[in-house]
Amino acid sequence: MKDPDESGDTPRDGAPPSRLPGRGQSRPRRQGGQSAASGHDGGTARDGASQEDKPQKKRRRRKRGRKVFVRDSHALNGHVPDGHAAGEHAGNGADAETRKTADTGLNGQARPLPAAAPDPAVKPAWIVREDRAKNLPPRGGPSPVYAALDLGTNNCRLLVAVPTRPGQFRVIDAFSRIVRLGEGLAANGRLGDQAMDRAVEALAVCAEKLRSRQVRRTRLIATEACRSAANGAAFLARVADETGLELEIIDRETEARLAVSGCGSLVERDTHGVVLFDIGGGSSEIALIDLSGRRSPRLANHIVSWTSLPVGVVSLAERFGGRHVTSEIFEAMVAEVGTMLEAFEGRNRLAHLARGERFHLLGTSGTVTTLAGLHLGLARYDRRRVDGLWMDDFDVDRMIERLLGWKFEERVANACIGADRADLVLAGCAILEAIRRVWPSDRLRVADRGLREGILSELMSEDGAWRRRGYRQW
């Protein structure tokens, strides 16, 4: 890609390109010609005095339809006095005489004008560009590396990526492990010793991956388990001592915004309304997004209402049991979540869009990706086929009914569920069913992405990684 700061093509002889508007270089001066600025070759001051009564004519040369004074030949040869453009020499009367005196010496030789004093309040364009791209690698250098870590109630996930095309990035390393940090949290309000040990072990792997790369910026977050546990802060202090990772506990609003930011590319341009939900291990975030007006590049700017339910697949399964779930138990779970949604005051903010064809649900969680894998009949989970998949209302009903009909051992044997999720998947389906009853929709879009992708998108956007000038263009 051509650098926008470069001027015209370099001439074949290697000389710098002309800075004047217009194409090409000026024609070479004829030998023996007379310069309007210097008079006859070898002339004296008396020669100049004898011509005072007879005004000296300025011989003009045409260059691509533009009149150019011979005395400006120094500009045509690539020299433009500082603070002046070549076109500023045109004029007549006293202004022209003043410029003539300034441009020529006593012997008629051309000399550059002094540079105008710069205005300290105005930064030159090149300084503005360097300020914008401060600390970023120069054009032609390696792409900067960004990392996002999400320690949730059930999973520990890491994503390392480099920016590519605007709004996109390429994953160069990833890690995911089910640690069940929130195991037993709903019962006693504290993180268990074994759960913390599992999480620290997974975080040590993440720390090693980060140390092996030159990461420009990272954001490492902890969500509901650490947010609600009485010993959450003490656990993060232990993590810092044993792994060197400094994790921050984010609030529920930030969690909802990051979930939305991570799914922006899955919302199509003709969409008017979306209910986006993220069913987690200890909490579930729901955001109502209104796109019926003028659309901003950032999906999070269109959130009109949001809530964070204090329930997730781990906490709900521990309360009702996840191994053996009957239809009655399932309905009891749906009813409990439905009661929480009734307390959500902003749930009707999309009522004017919810019945239209340009409204849909967007789910980002292990629950919806599991249903998608079952719907596709995958022998092995494949993210490339699941992420972005559309499911209609009938398909979702059919998959939930199938799971309710399976025994625990059948859920364990399914490759898209496995032993780690077999006791949690129906609790997630109950949360999904409660959401569908409040916001009925003919379509559900599945997202195998979430907080980590949202973090990476925000970090790269803050750095201007997709709009840099004078550096690599991604």
XYZ file of C-alpha atoms in Angstrom:
474
model
C 0.000 0.000 0.000
C 1.293 3.455 -0.888
C 2.322 5.536 2.099
C -0.030 8.542 2.298
C 2.820 10.753 3.461
C 4.906 10.082 0.354
C 4.875 12.686 -2.447
C 4.967 11.895 -6.142
C 6.939 9.161 -7.807
C 10.699 9.518 -7.660
C 12.162 10.629 -11.048
C 14.164 8.073 -12.961
C 17.410 9.952 -12.447
C 16.961 9.737 -8.681
C 16.417 13.457 -8.101
C 13.758 14.473 -5.577
C 10.304 15.172 -7.033
C 9.137 18.740 -7.589
C 7.193 20.292 -4.733
C 5.255 22.708 -6.943
C 1.664 21.903 -7.905
C 1.790 20.574 -11.428
C 3.589 17.675 -12.960
C 7.231 17.168 -13.755
C 10.268 19.442 -13.438
C 10.797 22.853 -15.045
C 12.556 22.994 -18.375
C 16.319 23.744 -18.227
C 17.302 27.406 -18.722
C 18.612 28.248 -22.167
C 22.303 29.059 -22.402
C 23.063 32.711 -22.912
C 19.529 33.749 -21.955
C 18.784 36.876 -19.975
C 17.289 36.610 -16.491
C 14.663 39.153 -15.602
C 15.951 39.213 -12.049
C 19.660 39.587 -12.785
C 19.808 41.667 -15.993
C 22.582 41.083 -18.567
C 25.285 38.597 -17.751
C 28.156 40.537 -16.164
C 26.162 43.816 -15.961
C 27.103 46.609 -13.468
C 25.101 48.848 -11.184
C 25.300 51.630 -13.802
C 23.648 49.341 -16.336
C 20.833 48.852 -13.945
C 20.537 52.622 -13.327
C 20.309 53.386 -17.040
C 17.211 51.229 -17.304
C 15.258 52.852 -14.445
C 13.161 54.928 -16.881
C 12.388 51.857 -18.950
C 10.543 49.217 -16.945
C 12.046 45.796 -17.306
C 9.750 43.215 -18.845
C 9.436 39.898 -17.154
C 9.820 37.104 -19.613
C 7.373 34.335 -18.911
C 7.534 30.694 -19.696
C 4.576 28.418 -20.006
C 4.584 25.197 -18.058
C 1.608 22.938 -18.529
C -0.741 25.887 -18.945
C 0.649 27.829 -15.966
C 2.591 31.096 -16.223
C 5.857 30.944 -14.324
C 8.278 33.847 -13.869
C 11.870 33.168 -14.811
C 13.016 34.744 -11.561
C 11.197 31.907 -9.740
C 13.421 29.310 -11.357
C 14.937 28.482 -7.986
C 11.494 27.246 -6.917
C 11.095 25.253 -10.106
C 14.312 23.423 -9.332
C 12.732 21.991 -6.198
C 13.412 24.843 -3.710
C 10.492 26.520 -2.024
C 11.320 29.185 0.598
C 10.159 28.204 4.084
C 6.707 29.466 4.906
C 5.926 30.441 1.273
C 4.325 28.553 -1.579
C 5.399 29.189 -5.146
C 2.027 30.630 -5.984
C 2.467 33.381 -3.339
C 4.845 35.301 -5.635
C 2.064 36.338 -7.979
C 0.682 39.860 -7.598
C 1.208 43.500 -8.645
C 1.614 46.985 -7.248
C 3.372 47.629 -3.931
C 3.014 44.019 -2.780
C 4.779 42.752 -5.870
C 7.574 45.305 -5.455
C 8.041 44.328 -1.830
C 8.293 40.687 -2.799
C 10.746 41.523 -5.557
C 13.017 43.327 -3.111
C 12.780 40.480 -0.652
C 13.415 37.806 -3.284
C 16.461 39.423 -4.913
C 19.691 40.878 -3.597
C 21.647 43.955 -4.760
C 23.147 42.021 -7.647
C 19.796 40.585 -8.696
C 20.592 37.092 -7.382
C 17.618 35.162 -5.987
C 17.737 34.361 -2.306
C 15.255 32.564 -0.052
C 12.960 34.474 2.262
C 13.396 33.994 6.004
C 11.111 31.374 7.551
C 8.051 32.628 9.353
C 8.023 32.089 13.111
C 5.939 28.977 13.899
C 2.809 29.301 15.994
C 3.514 27.393 19.238
C -0.201 26.694 19.686
C -0.419 24.709 16.433
C 1.322 21.337 16.201
C 2.734 20.363 12.814
C 0.954 17.464 11.151
C 3.877 15.119 11.581
C 3.896 15.677 15.346
C 0.156 14.961 15.509
C 0.703 11.705 13.644
C 3.544 10.662 15.929
C 1.528 11.499 19.035
C -1.309 9.330 17.731
C 0.940 6.372 17.030
C 3.203 6.787 20.053
C 5.078 3.661 21.076
C 3.670 1.630 18.184
C 6.041 -0.306 15.927
C 7.157 1.467 12.726
C 5.858 0.604 9.314
C 7.259 -2.719 8.225
C 7.834 -3.901 11.812
C 6.040 -6.727 13.593
C 2.378 -6.320 14.476
C 1.722 -5.470 18.136
C 0.432 -8.305 20.277
C -2.569 -7.961 22.613
C -3.845 -10.389 25.240
C -7.100 -10.823 27.178
C -7.742 -13.146 30.104
C -11.148 -13.917 31.596
C -11.327 -15.785 34.903
C -14.974 -16.685 35.368
C -16.996 -18.804 37.744
C -16.565 -21.900 35.591
C -13.765 -21.243 33.079
C -10.321 -19.696 32.778
C -9.739 -18.395 29.256
C -6.864 -16.604 27.538
C -6.718 -15.116 24.047
C -3.618 -13.612 22.359
C -4.064 -11.842 19.029
C -2.688 -9.301 16.550
C -4.806 -6.746 14.640
C -5.506 -7.358 10.964
C -8.216 -5.621 8.928
C -10.220 -2.831 10.571
C -12.295 -4.263 13.391
C -10.719 -7.726 13.121
C -7.787 -9.587 14.599
C -5.956 -12.891 14.187
C -5.615 -15.223 17.168
C -2.035 -16.444 17.619
C -2.479 -18.269 20.929
C -5.357 -19.373 23.150
C -6.056 -21.316 26.311
C -9.255 -22.526 27.962
C -9.816 -24.755 30.954
C -12.831 -25.505 33.133
C -11.747 -24.757 36.719
C -15.111 -24.334 38.501
C -13.791 -21.563 40.699
C -17.327 -20.890 41.953
C -17.902 -24.422 43.157
C -19.686 -24.257 46.530
C -19.797 -20.449 46.458
C -23.594 -20.250 46.533
C -23.695 -22.346 49.702
C -21.061 -20.665 51.870
C -20.122 -17.407 50.129
C -16.414 -18.264 49.872
C -14.094 -19.767 47.269
C -13.087 -23.315 48.146
C -9.467 -24.371 48.549
C -9.581 -26.988 45.803
C -11.322 -24.587 43.423
C -8.662 -21.942 44.041
C -5.881 -24.487 43.488
C -7.387 -25.456 40.123
C -7.646 -21.825 39.091
C -4.073 -20.984 40.130
C -2.776 -23.965 38.165
C -4.592 -22.776 35.027
C -3.459 -19.180 35.531
C 0.170 -20.357 35.792
C -0.159 -21.801 32.288
C -1.543 -18.466 31.067
C 1.314 -16.571 32.705
C 3.870 -18.760 30.942
C 2.188 -18.130 27.589
C 2.252 -14.375 28.147
C 5.918 -14.379 29.190
C 6.844 -16.222 25.994
C 5.580 -13.325 23.837
C 6.238 -9.607 23.605
C 2.750 -8.453 24.503
C 2.081 -4.761 24.014
C -1.060 -4.509 26.157
C -3.048 -6.915 28.293
C -6.210 -6.850 30.327
C -6.798 -9.607 32.853
C -10.250 -9.694 34.438
C -12.126 -11.678 37.061
C -15.910 -11.788 37.150
C -18.730 -13.015 39.389
C -16.919 -15.627 41.501
C -14.259 -13.198 42.704
C -16.767 -10.355 42.750
C -19.141 -12.018 45.195
C -16.810 -14.234 47.264
C -15.765 -12.967 50.684
C -12.209 -14.103 50.000
C -12.110 -12.964 46.363
C -9.547 -10.201 46.945
C -7.323 -12.480 49.022
C -7.417 -15.067 46.255
C -6.282 -12.536 43.644
C -3.417 -11.501 45.924
C -2.340 -15.143 45.992
C -2.580 -15.277 42.192
C -0.287 -12.261 41.912
C 2.276 -13.806 44.280
C 2.341 -17.245 42.623
C 1.911 -16.372 38.950
C 2.785 -12.680 38.643
C -0.594 -11.919 37.038
C -2.496 -8.875 38.286
C -6.210 -9.484 37.759
C -8.902 -6.840 38.130
C -12.435 -7.540 39.328
C -14.827 -5.837 36.923
C -18.352 -4.731 37.761
C -21.473 -6.117 36.114
C -21.979 -3.153 33.799
C -18.453 -3.504 32.397
C -19.031 -7.219 31.918
C -22.205 -6.566 29.933
C -20.470 -3.950 27.765
C -17.525 -6.235 26.985
C -19.881 -9.043 25.982
C -21.578 -6.687 23.529
C -18.259 -5.391 22.175
C -17.090 -8.913 21.500
C -20.108 -9.737 19.307
C -20.331 -6.602 17.177
C -19.469 -8.328 13.897
C -22.359 -10.787 14.288
C -25.022 -8.084 14.155
C -25.941 -7.425 10.534
C -26.534 -3.977 9.062
C -30.269 -4.390 8.505
C -30.901 -5.361 12.143
C -33.087 -3.001 14.196
C -33.124 -4.672 17.605
C -31.115 -7.292 19.488
C -31.313 -8.866 22.934
C -27.783 -10.079 23.653
C -27.235 -12.415 26.589
C -24.205 -14.053 28.152
C -25.061 -17.004 30.403
C -22.110 -17.391 32.729
C -21.254 -19.652 35.618
C -22.290 -17.301 38.419
C -24.187 -14.498 36.662
C -26.001 -13.825 33.408
C -25.706 -10.499 31.594
C -28.449 -9.235 29.275
C -28.226 -6.137 27.065
C -31.011 -4.590 24.981
C -29.631 -2.983 21.818
C -31.589 -0.536 19.659
C -30.193 -0.114 16.136
C -33.250 1.426 14.509
C -31.658 4.882 14.301
C -28.304 6.019 13.017
C -25.779 3.258 13.627
C -22.430 3.801 15.345
C -19.387 1.617 14.578
C -19.390 0.480 18.228
C -22.301 -1.795 19.082
C -22.006 -0.983 22.797
C -23.055 2.619 22.060
C -26.556 1.351 21.250
C -27.290 -0.347 24.573
C -30.561 1.142 25.818
C -30.951 -1.101 28.867
C -29.055 -3.898 30.582
C -29.178 -6.139 33.625
C -27.021 -8.708 35.360
C -28.869 -11.608 36.944
C -27.181 -13.112 40.026
C -27.578 -16.603 38.614
C -25.512 -18.759 36.271
C -25.209 -22.396 35.280
C -23.071 -23.345 38.294
C -25.157 -21.624 40.950
C -28.478 -22.762 39.445
C -27.314 -26.376 39.056
C -26.076 -26.460 42.660
C -29.428 -25.176 43.882
C -31.674 -27.560 41.907
C -29.302 -30.368 40.987
C -27.805 -30.851 37.539
C -27.287 -34.573 37.131
C -30.904 -35.751 37.173
C -33.238 -33.051 35.876
C -36.931 -33.845 35.355
C -39.386 -31.661 33.462
C -40.739 -30.385 36.784
C -37.279 -29.422 38.046
C -36.550 -27.751 34.740
C -39.744 -25.665 34.951
C -38.890 -24.684 38.526
C -35.512 -23.372 37.350
C -37.173 -21.433 34.508
C -39.660 -19.906 36.945
C -36.929 -18.731 39.323
C -35.022 -16.993 36.549
C -38.289 -15.564 35.202
C -38.967 -13.947 38.562
C -35.585 -12.212 38.383
C -36.354 -10.957 34.869
C -39.701 -9.514 36.011
C -37.756 -7.234 38.356
C -35.788 -5.863 35.397
C -37.377 -2.445 34.848
C -35.909 -1.877 31.393
C -37.079 -5.143 29.859
C -39.672 -3.396 27.626
C -37.307 -0.896 26.025
C -37.388 -2.857 22.750
C -41.135 -3.572 22.749
C -41.606 -1.483 19.576
C -39.062 -3.674 17.733
C -39.463 -7.102 19.306
C -42.262 -8.249 16.982
C -40.574 -7.182 13.782
C -38.575 -9.277 11.339
C -35.409 -7.297 12.081
C -35.256 -8.326 15.721
C -33.452 -11.393 17.068
C -31.685 -12.905 20.054
C -27.894 -13.226 20.219
C -26.442 -15.683 22.709
C -22.810 -15.946 23.775
C -22.257 -18.808 26.200
C -21.462 -22.491 26.457
C -25.175 -23.224 26.626
C -26.022 -21.896 23.165
C -22.859 -23.270 21.542
C -23.723 -26.711 22.942
C -27.220 -26.513 21.475
C -25.721 -25.459 18.142
C -23.346 -28.421 18.139
C -26.246 -30.786 18.834
C -28.324 -29.137 16.117
C -25.543 -29.658 13.570
C -24.964 -33.236 14.700
C -21.241 -32.666 15.203
C -19.187 -35.696 16.157
C -16.685 -33.214 17.564
C -17.216 -29.589 18.450
C -16.110 -27.239 15.646
C -16.056 -23.535 16.455
C -15.854 -22.515 12.798
C -19.246 -24.092 12.116
C -20.888 -22.928 15.331
C -19.848 -19.283 15.628
C -22.426 -17.157 13.786
C -24.896 -20.006 13.243
C -28.602 -19.113 12.980
C -31.157 -21.304 14.762
C -34.907 -20.816 14.469
C -37.361 -21.077 17.346
C -38.360 -24.643 16.487
C -34.726 -25.834 16.426
C -34.058 -24.463 19.901
C -37.187 -26.126 21.319
C -36.228 -29.439 19.761
C -32.678 -29.405 21.185
C -33.873 -28.561 24.712
C -36.435 -31.374 24.571
C -33.729 -33.787 23.422
C -31.469 -32.874 26.340
C -34.338 -33.254 28.812
C -34.912 -36.749 27.475
C -31.288 -37.815 27.926
C -29.896 -39.366 31.065
C -26.798 -37.914 32.689
C -24.589 -40.621 31.161
C -25.886 -39.832 27.676
C -25.003 -36.184 28.125
C -21.515 -37.155 29.273
C -21.048 -39.340 26.179
C -21.913 -36.532 23.762
C -18.776 -34.918 22.317
C -20.302 -31.425 22.364
C -21.092 -31.685 26.096
C -18.684 -34.035 27.853
C -18.231 -34.749 31.547
C -17.335 -31.143 32.415
C -20.676 -29.705 31.235
C -23.057 -32.641 31.586
C -24.413 -31.436 34.952
C -24.576 -27.768 33.893
C -26.107 -27.733 30.422
C -29.763 -28.079 31.509
C -29.398 -25.255 34.027
C -28.144 -23.114 31.155
C -31.093 -24.199 29.028
C -33.450 -23.104 31.819
C -31.911 -19.613 31.830
C -32.173 -19.495 28.039
C -35.822 -20.573 28.148
C -36.664 -17.809 30.654
C -35.045 -15.237 28.356
C -36.965 -16.553 25.341
C -40.270 -16.237 27.189
C -39.650 -12.572 28.019
C -38.317 -11.706 24.533
C -39.862 -14.176 22.043
C -38.044 -14.280 18.718
C -38.143 -16.449 15.628
C -34.347 -16.406 15.358
C -31.380 -16.975 17.641
C -27.823 -16.330 16.541
C -25.047 -18.283 18.242
C -21.767 -16.622 19.218
C -18.699 -18.575 20.273
C -17.060 -15.417 21.574
C -17.490 -13.039 24.467
C -15.528 -11.057 27.033
C -12.043 -11.806 25.690
C -12.968 -10.679 22.193
C -14.550 -7.552 23.637
C -11.394 -6.756 25.591
C -9.186 -7.202 22.531
C -11.455 -5.025 20.393
C -11.396 -2.214 22.952
C -7.612 -2.390 23.491
C -6.896 -2.249 19.762
C -9.410 0.532 19.229
C -7.893 2.611 22.038
C -4.434 2.190 20.491
C -5.671 3.176 17.023
C -4.362 -0.130 15.693
C -6.823 -0.060 12.782
C -6.439 3.573 11.698
C -2.745 4.328 11.917
C -1.160 6.736 9.407
C 2.454 6.616 8.369
C 2.838 3.151 9.870
C 1.712 -0.309 8.852
C -1.781 -0.355 7.477
C -3.878 -3.245 8.849
